[in-house]
Short mmCIF file of C-alpha atoms in Angstrom, two decimals:
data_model
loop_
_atom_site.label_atom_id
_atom_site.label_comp_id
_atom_site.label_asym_id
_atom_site.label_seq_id
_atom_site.Cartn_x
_atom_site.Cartn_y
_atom_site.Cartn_z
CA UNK A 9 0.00 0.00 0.00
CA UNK A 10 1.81 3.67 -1.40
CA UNK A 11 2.08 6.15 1.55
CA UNK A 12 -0.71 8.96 1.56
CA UNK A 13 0.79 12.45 2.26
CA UNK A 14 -1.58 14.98 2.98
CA UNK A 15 -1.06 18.48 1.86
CA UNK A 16 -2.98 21.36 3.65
CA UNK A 17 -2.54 24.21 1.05
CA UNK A 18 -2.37 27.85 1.93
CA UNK A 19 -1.56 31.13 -0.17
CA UNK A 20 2.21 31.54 1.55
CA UNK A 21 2.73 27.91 1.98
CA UNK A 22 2.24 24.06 2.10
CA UNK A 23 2.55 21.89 4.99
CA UNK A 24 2.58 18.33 4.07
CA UNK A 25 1.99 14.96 6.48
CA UNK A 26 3.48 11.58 5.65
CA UNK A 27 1.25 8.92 6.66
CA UNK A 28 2.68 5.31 6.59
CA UNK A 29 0.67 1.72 5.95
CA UNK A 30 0.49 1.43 10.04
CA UNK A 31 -1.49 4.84 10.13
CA UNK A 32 1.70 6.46 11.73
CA UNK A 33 3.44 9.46 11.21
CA UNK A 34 6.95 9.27 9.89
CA UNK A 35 7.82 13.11 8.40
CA UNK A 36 6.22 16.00 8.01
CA UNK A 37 7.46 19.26 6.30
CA UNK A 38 6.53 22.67 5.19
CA UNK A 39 7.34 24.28 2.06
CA UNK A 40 6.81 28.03 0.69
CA UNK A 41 4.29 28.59 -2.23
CA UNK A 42 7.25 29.23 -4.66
CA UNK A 43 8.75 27.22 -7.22
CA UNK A 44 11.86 26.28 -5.21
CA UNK A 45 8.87 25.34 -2.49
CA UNK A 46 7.26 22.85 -5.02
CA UNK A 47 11.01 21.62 -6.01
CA UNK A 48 11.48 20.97 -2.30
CA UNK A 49 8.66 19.33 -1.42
CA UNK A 50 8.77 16.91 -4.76
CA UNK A 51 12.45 15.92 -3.73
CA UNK A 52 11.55 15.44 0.09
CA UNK A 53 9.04 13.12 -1.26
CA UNK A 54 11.29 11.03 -3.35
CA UNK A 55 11.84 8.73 -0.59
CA UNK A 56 8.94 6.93 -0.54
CA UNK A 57 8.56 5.46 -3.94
CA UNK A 58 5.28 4.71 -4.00
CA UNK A 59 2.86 7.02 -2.55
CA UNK A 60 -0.72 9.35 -3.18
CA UNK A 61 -1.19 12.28 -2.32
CA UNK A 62 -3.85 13.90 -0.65
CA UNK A 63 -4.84 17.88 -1.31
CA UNK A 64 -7.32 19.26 0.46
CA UNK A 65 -9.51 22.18 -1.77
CA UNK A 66 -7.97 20.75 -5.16
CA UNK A 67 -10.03 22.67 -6.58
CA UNK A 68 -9.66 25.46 -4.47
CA UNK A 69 -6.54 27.02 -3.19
CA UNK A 70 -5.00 23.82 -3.67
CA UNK A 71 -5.51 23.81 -7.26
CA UNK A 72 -1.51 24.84 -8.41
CA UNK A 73 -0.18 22.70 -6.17
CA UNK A 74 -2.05 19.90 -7.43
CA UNK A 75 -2.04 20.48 -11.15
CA UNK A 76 1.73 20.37 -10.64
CA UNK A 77 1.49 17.07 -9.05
CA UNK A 78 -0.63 15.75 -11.63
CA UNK A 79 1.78 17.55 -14.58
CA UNK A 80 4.60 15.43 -12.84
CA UNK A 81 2.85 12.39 -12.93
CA UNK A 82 1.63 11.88 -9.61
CA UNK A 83 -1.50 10.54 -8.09
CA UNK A 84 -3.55 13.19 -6.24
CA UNK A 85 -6.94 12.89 -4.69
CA UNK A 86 -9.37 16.21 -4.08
CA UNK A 87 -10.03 16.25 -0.25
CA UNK A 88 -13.25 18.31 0.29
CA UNK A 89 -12.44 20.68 3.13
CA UNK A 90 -15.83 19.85 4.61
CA UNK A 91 -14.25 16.10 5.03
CA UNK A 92 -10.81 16.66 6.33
CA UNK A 93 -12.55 18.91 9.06
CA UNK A 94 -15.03 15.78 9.79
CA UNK A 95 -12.24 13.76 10.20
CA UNK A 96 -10.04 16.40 12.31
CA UNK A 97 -13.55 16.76 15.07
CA UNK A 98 -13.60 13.15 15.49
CA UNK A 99 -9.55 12.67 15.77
CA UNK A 100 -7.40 12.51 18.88
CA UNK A 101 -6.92 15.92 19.92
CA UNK A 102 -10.25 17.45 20.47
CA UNK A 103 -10.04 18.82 16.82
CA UNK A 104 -7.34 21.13 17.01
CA UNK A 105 -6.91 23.02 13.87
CA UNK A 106 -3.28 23.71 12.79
CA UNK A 107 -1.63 23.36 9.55
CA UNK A 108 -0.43 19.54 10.73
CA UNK A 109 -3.80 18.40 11.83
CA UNK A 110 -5.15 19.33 8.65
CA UNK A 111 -2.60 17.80 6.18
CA UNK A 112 -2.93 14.69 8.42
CA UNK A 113 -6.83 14.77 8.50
CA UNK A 114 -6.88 14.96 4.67
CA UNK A 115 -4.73 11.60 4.70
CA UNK A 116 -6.69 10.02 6.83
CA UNK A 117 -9.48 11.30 4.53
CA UNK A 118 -8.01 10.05 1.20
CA UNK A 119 -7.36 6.97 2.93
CA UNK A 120 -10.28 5.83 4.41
CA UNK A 121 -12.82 7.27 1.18
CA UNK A 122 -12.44 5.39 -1.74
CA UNK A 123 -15.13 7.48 -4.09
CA UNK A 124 -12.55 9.71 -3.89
CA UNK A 125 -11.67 11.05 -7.38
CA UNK A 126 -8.34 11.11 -8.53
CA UNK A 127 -7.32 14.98 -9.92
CA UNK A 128 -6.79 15.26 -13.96
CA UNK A 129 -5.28 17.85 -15.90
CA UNK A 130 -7.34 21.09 -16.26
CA UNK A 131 -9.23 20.83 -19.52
CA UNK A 132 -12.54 22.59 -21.25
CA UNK A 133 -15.03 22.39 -17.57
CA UNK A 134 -12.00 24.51 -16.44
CA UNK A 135 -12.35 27.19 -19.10
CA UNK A 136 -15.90 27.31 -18.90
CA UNK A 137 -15.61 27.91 -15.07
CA UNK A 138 -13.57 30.52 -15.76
CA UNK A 139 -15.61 32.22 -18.09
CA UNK A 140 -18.53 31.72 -15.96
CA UNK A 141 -17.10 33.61 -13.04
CA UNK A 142 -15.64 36.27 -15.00
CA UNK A 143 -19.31 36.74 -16.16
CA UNK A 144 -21.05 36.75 -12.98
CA UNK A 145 -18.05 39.49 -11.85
CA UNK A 146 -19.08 41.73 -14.52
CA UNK A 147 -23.18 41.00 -14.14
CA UNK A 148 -22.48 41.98 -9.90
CA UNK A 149 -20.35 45.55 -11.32
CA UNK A 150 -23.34 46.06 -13.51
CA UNK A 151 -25.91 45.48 -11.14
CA UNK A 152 -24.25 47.82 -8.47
CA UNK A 153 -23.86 50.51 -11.06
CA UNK A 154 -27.63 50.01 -12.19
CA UNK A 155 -28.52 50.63 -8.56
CA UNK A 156 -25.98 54.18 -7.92
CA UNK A 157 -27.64 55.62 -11.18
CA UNK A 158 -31.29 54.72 -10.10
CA UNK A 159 -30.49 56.64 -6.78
CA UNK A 160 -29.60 59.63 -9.12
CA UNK A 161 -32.08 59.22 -11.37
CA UNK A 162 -34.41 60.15 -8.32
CA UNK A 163 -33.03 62.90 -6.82
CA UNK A 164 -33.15 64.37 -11.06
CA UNK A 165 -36.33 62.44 -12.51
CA UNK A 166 -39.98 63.19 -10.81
CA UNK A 167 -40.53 59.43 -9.12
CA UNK A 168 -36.85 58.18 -10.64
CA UNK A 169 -36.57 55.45 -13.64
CA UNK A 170 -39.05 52.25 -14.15
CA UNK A 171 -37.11 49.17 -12.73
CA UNK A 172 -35.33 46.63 -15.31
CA UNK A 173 -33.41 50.25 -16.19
CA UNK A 174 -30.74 50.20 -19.48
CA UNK A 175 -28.25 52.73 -20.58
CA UNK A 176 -30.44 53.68 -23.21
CA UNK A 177 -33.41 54.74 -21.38
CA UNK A 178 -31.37 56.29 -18.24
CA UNK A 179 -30.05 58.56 -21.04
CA UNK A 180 -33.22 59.51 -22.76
CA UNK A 181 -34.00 60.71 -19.02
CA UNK A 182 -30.75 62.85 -18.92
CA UNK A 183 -31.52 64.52 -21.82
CA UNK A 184 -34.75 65.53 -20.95
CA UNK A 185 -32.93 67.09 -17.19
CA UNK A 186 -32.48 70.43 -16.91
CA UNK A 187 -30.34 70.79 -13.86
CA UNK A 188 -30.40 73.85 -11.16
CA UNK A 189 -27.39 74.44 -8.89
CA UNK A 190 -24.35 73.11 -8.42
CA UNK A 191 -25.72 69.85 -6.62
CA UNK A 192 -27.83 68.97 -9.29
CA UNK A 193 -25.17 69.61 -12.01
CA UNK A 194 -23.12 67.38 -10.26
CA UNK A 195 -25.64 64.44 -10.10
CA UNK A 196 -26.52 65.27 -13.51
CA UNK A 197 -22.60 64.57 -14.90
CA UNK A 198 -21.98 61.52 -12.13
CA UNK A 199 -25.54 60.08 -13.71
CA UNK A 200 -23.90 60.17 -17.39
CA UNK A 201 -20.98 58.87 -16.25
CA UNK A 202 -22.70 55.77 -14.81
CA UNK A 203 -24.62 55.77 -18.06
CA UNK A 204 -21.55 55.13 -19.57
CA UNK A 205 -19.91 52.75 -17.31
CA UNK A 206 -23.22 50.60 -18.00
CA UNK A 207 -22.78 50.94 -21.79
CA UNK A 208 -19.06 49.48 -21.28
CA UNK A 209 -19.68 46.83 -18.54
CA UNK A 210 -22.98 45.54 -21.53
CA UNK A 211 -20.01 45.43 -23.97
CA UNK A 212 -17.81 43.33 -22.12
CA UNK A 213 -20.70 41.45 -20.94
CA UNK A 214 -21.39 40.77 -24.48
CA UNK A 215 -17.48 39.77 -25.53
CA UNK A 216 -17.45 36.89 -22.85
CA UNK A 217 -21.04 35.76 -23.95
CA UNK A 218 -19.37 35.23 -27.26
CA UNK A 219 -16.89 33.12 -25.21
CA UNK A 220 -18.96 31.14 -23.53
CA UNK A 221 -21.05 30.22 -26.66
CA UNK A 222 -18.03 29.11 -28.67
CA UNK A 223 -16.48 27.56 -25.59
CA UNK A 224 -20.13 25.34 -25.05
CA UNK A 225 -20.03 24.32 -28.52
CA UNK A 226 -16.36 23.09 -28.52
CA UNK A 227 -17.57 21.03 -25.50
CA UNK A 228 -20.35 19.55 -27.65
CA UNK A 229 -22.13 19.02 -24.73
CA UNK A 230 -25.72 17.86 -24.63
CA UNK A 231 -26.95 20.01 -21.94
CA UNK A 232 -28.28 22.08 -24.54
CA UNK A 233 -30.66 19.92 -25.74
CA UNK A 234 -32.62 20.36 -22.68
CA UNK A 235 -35.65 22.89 -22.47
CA UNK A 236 -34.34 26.16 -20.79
CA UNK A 237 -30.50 25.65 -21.05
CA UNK A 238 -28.74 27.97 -22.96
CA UNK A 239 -24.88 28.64 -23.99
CA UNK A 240 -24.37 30.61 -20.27
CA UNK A 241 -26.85 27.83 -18.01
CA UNK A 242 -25.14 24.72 -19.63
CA UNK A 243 -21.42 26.65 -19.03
CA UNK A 244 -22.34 27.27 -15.21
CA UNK A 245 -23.36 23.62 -14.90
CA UNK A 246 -20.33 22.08 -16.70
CA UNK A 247 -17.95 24.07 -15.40
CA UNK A 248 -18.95 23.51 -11.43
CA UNK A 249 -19.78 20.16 -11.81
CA UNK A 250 -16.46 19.04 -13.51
CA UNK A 251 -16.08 15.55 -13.40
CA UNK A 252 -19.46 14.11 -13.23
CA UNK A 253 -17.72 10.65 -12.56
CA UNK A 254 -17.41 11.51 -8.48
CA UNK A 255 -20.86 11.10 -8.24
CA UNK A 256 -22.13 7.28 -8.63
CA UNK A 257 -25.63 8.09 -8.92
CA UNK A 258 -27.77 10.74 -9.55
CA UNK A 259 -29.46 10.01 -6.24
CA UNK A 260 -25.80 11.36 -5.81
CA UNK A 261 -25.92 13.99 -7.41
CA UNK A 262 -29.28 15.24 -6.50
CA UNK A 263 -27.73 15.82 -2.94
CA UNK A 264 -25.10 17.56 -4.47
CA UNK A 265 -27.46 20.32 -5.94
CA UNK A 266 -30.18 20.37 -3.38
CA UNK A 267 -32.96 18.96 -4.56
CA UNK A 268 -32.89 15.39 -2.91
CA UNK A 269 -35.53 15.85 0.02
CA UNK A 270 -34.48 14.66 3.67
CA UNK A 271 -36.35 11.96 5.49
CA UNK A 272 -38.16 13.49 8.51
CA UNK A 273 -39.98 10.36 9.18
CA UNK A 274 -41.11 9.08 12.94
CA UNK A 275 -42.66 5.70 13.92
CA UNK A 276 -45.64 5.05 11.41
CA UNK A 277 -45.46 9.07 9.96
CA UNK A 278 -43.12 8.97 7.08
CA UNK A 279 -42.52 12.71 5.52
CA UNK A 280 -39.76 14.18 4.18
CA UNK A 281 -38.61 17.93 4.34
CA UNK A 282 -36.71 20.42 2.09
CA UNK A 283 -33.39 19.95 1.80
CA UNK A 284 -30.93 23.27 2.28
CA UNK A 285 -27.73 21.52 1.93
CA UNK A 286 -26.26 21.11 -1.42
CA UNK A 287 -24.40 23.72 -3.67
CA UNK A 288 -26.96 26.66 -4.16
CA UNK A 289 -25.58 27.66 -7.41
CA UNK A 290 -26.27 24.54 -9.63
CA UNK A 291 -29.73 24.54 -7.35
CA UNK A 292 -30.38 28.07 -8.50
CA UNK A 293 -29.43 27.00 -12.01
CA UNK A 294 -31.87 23.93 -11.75
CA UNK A 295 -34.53 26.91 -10.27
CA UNK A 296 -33.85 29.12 -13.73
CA UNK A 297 -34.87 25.42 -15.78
CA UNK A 298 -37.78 24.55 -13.88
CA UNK A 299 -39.71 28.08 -14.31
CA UNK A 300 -38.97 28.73 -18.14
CA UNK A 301 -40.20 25.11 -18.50
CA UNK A 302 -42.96 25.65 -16.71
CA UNK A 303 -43.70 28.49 -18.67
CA UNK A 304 -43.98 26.88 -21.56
CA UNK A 305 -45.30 24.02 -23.34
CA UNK A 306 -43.34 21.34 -22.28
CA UNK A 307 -43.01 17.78 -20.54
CA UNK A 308 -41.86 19.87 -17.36
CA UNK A 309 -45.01 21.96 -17.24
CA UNK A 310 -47.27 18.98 -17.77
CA UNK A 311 -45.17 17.01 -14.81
CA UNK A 312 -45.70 19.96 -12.57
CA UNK A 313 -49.25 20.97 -13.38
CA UNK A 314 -49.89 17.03 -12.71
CA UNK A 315 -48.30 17.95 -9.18
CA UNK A 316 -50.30 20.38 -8.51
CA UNK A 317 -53.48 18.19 -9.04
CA UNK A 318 -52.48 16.05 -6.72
CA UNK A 319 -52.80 18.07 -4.02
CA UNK A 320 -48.88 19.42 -3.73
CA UNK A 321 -48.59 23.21 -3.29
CA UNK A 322 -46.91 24.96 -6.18
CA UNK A 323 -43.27 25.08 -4.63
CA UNK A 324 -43.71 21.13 -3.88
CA UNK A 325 -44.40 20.71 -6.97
CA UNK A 326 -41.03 23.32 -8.45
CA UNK A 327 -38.88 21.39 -5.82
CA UNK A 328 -40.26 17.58 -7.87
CA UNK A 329 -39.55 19.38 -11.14
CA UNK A 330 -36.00 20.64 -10.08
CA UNK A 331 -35.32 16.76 -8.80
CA UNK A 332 -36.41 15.58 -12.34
CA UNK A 333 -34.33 18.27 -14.08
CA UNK A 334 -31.40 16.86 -11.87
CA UNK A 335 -31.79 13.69 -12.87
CA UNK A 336 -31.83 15.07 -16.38
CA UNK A 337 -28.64 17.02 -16.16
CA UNK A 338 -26.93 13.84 -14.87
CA UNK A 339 -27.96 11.86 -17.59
CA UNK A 340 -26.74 14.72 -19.72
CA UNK A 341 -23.37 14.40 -18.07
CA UNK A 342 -23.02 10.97 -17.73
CA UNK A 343 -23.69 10.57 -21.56
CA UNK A 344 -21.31 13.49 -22.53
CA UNK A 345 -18.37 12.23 -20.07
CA UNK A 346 -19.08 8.34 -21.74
CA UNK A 347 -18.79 9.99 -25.54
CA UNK A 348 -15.03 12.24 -24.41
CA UNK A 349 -12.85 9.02 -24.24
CA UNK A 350 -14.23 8.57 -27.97
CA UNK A 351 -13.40 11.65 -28.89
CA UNK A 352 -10.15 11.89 -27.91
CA UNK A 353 -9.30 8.77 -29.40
CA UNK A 354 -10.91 9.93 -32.83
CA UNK A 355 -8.47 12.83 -32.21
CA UNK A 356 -5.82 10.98 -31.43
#
């Protein structure tokens, strides 16, 4: 059995924990986030020729020192954070948190869960992630500037602008301001200026759109088959999911976004309840699905108006429709993840 060394990553350094077939400690050592760091660390582990290695937030803050590993050749597991610290509040030690505890807790994590995925090299989920988040950056500067001019707009407009404001219409309400004294005149030019730091944020909005639409296609995914999943929805899901493979089931998976209910059942009463766990993003995404599909005429709005005459209220009947969308975007997933291997070997 290889050696598991668990690495608790931080943004100045890496402290890394040996830990041996017998569950003991042999070495330990701590390394700074440079490239010298990473060259230190790789030739302190040379000793043990066979080992894993454990990185807690691979994904996360982890992610450089673990695409190294994995550019090197080595094995590396993704530790959820929420696991290592499960595994450090049931350890020896009252669940002290230091920098050791944690590198050893994600060992002991690797270790002991085997539907642990191993980490691969960054590929298109990563771009679309990227492009995702650099989207919902530039949708949060545009919302707060929306909001600054609409408190102008009041203070120069009789009863301010309609809501769902644009850069067009904020200006057609400049133009028609004639502004008295100095306060005004000043609201007046800070209002224009927003108008045009809206104009440029719906520009660059529009660039990585563009993107994200070329990057979805490239992925030849079949998310976008599905009712209500366009270039940006189908980009959010692929690029937080990632790997689809870590989850066995979509029973899985449907605790991963939220929408599996949780069994509040006693003696002969069996209920269930909602379910707030779960990543709230790819629930909200599910949310966005359900309601255009509702909308219009589709198999989703005939499942949920058959909900509704059973007796459900109508968000018992969104939450069954976002649980049937799940299982629909694992299918998706499953199916695209099953057709890559071809791909590539097509490619190849």
């Amino acid at each position: 059995m290889p050696v598991m060394i668990g690495v608790d990553p931080h943004k100045a350094s890496h402290t890394a924990a040996v830990l041996d077939e017998q569950g003991q400690l042999p070495d330990r050592r701590r390394v700074p986030t440079t490239l010298e760091g990473y060259q230190a660390l790789r030739q302190w582990a040379r000793r043990w020729f066979e080992r894993q290695w454990a990185v807690e937030g691979a994904h996360g803050v982890g992610r450089p020192v673990a695409q190294w590993l994995v550019a090197d050749g080595e094995q590396v597991l993704d530790v959820p954070a929420k696991l290592a610290a499960r595994v450090r509040v049931l350890s020896t030690g009252h669940g002290r948190k230091t920098d050791l505890h944690d590198a050893v807790s994600a060992a002991i994590a690797a270790r002991s869960a085997d539907w642990l995925r191993p980490v691969g090299v960054e590929d298109q989920t990563t771009v679309l992630h990227l492009l995702t988040k650099r989207r919902e950056d530039l949708v949060g500067m545009r919302t707060q500037t929306i909001n600054r001019l609409q408190r102008l707009l009041v203070d120069l407009v009789p009863a301010g602008a309609s809501r769902n404001l644009v850069a067009n219409r904020a200006a057609e309400l400049l133009e028609q301001v004639m502004p008295t004294g100095t306060a005004a005149v000043t609201r007046h030019q800070l209002a224009q200026e927003l108008v045009a730091d809206v104009r440029d944020l719906d520009r660059r909005i529009a660039t990585v759109d563009k993107r994200i639409k070329a990057a979805v296609a490239q992925s030849k995914t079949s998310l976008v088959e599905l009712f209500g999943v366009g270039p940006v929805l189908a980009a959010k899901l692929l690029g937080e999911v990632g790997d689809v493979r870590r989850f066995p089931t979509k029973h899985h998976f449907a605790v991963h976004t939220g929408t599996a209910p949780l069994e509040a059942s006693s003696g002969p009463v069996v209920r269930h309840r909602l379910s707030r766990a779960g990543d709230r993003k790819r629930n909200h995404a599910l949310y966005m699905m359900a309601i255009v599909q509702i909308r219009h005429p589709t198999a989703g709005q005939v499942y949920y108006r058959r909900k509704l005459a059973e007796g459900k209220a109508p968000k018992e009947a969104l939450r069954c429709l976002k649980r049937r969308l799940s299982d629909a975007v694992y299918r998706c997933l499953v199916a695209d993840q099953a057709e890559r291997p071809l791909a590539m070997a097509t490619t190849n």
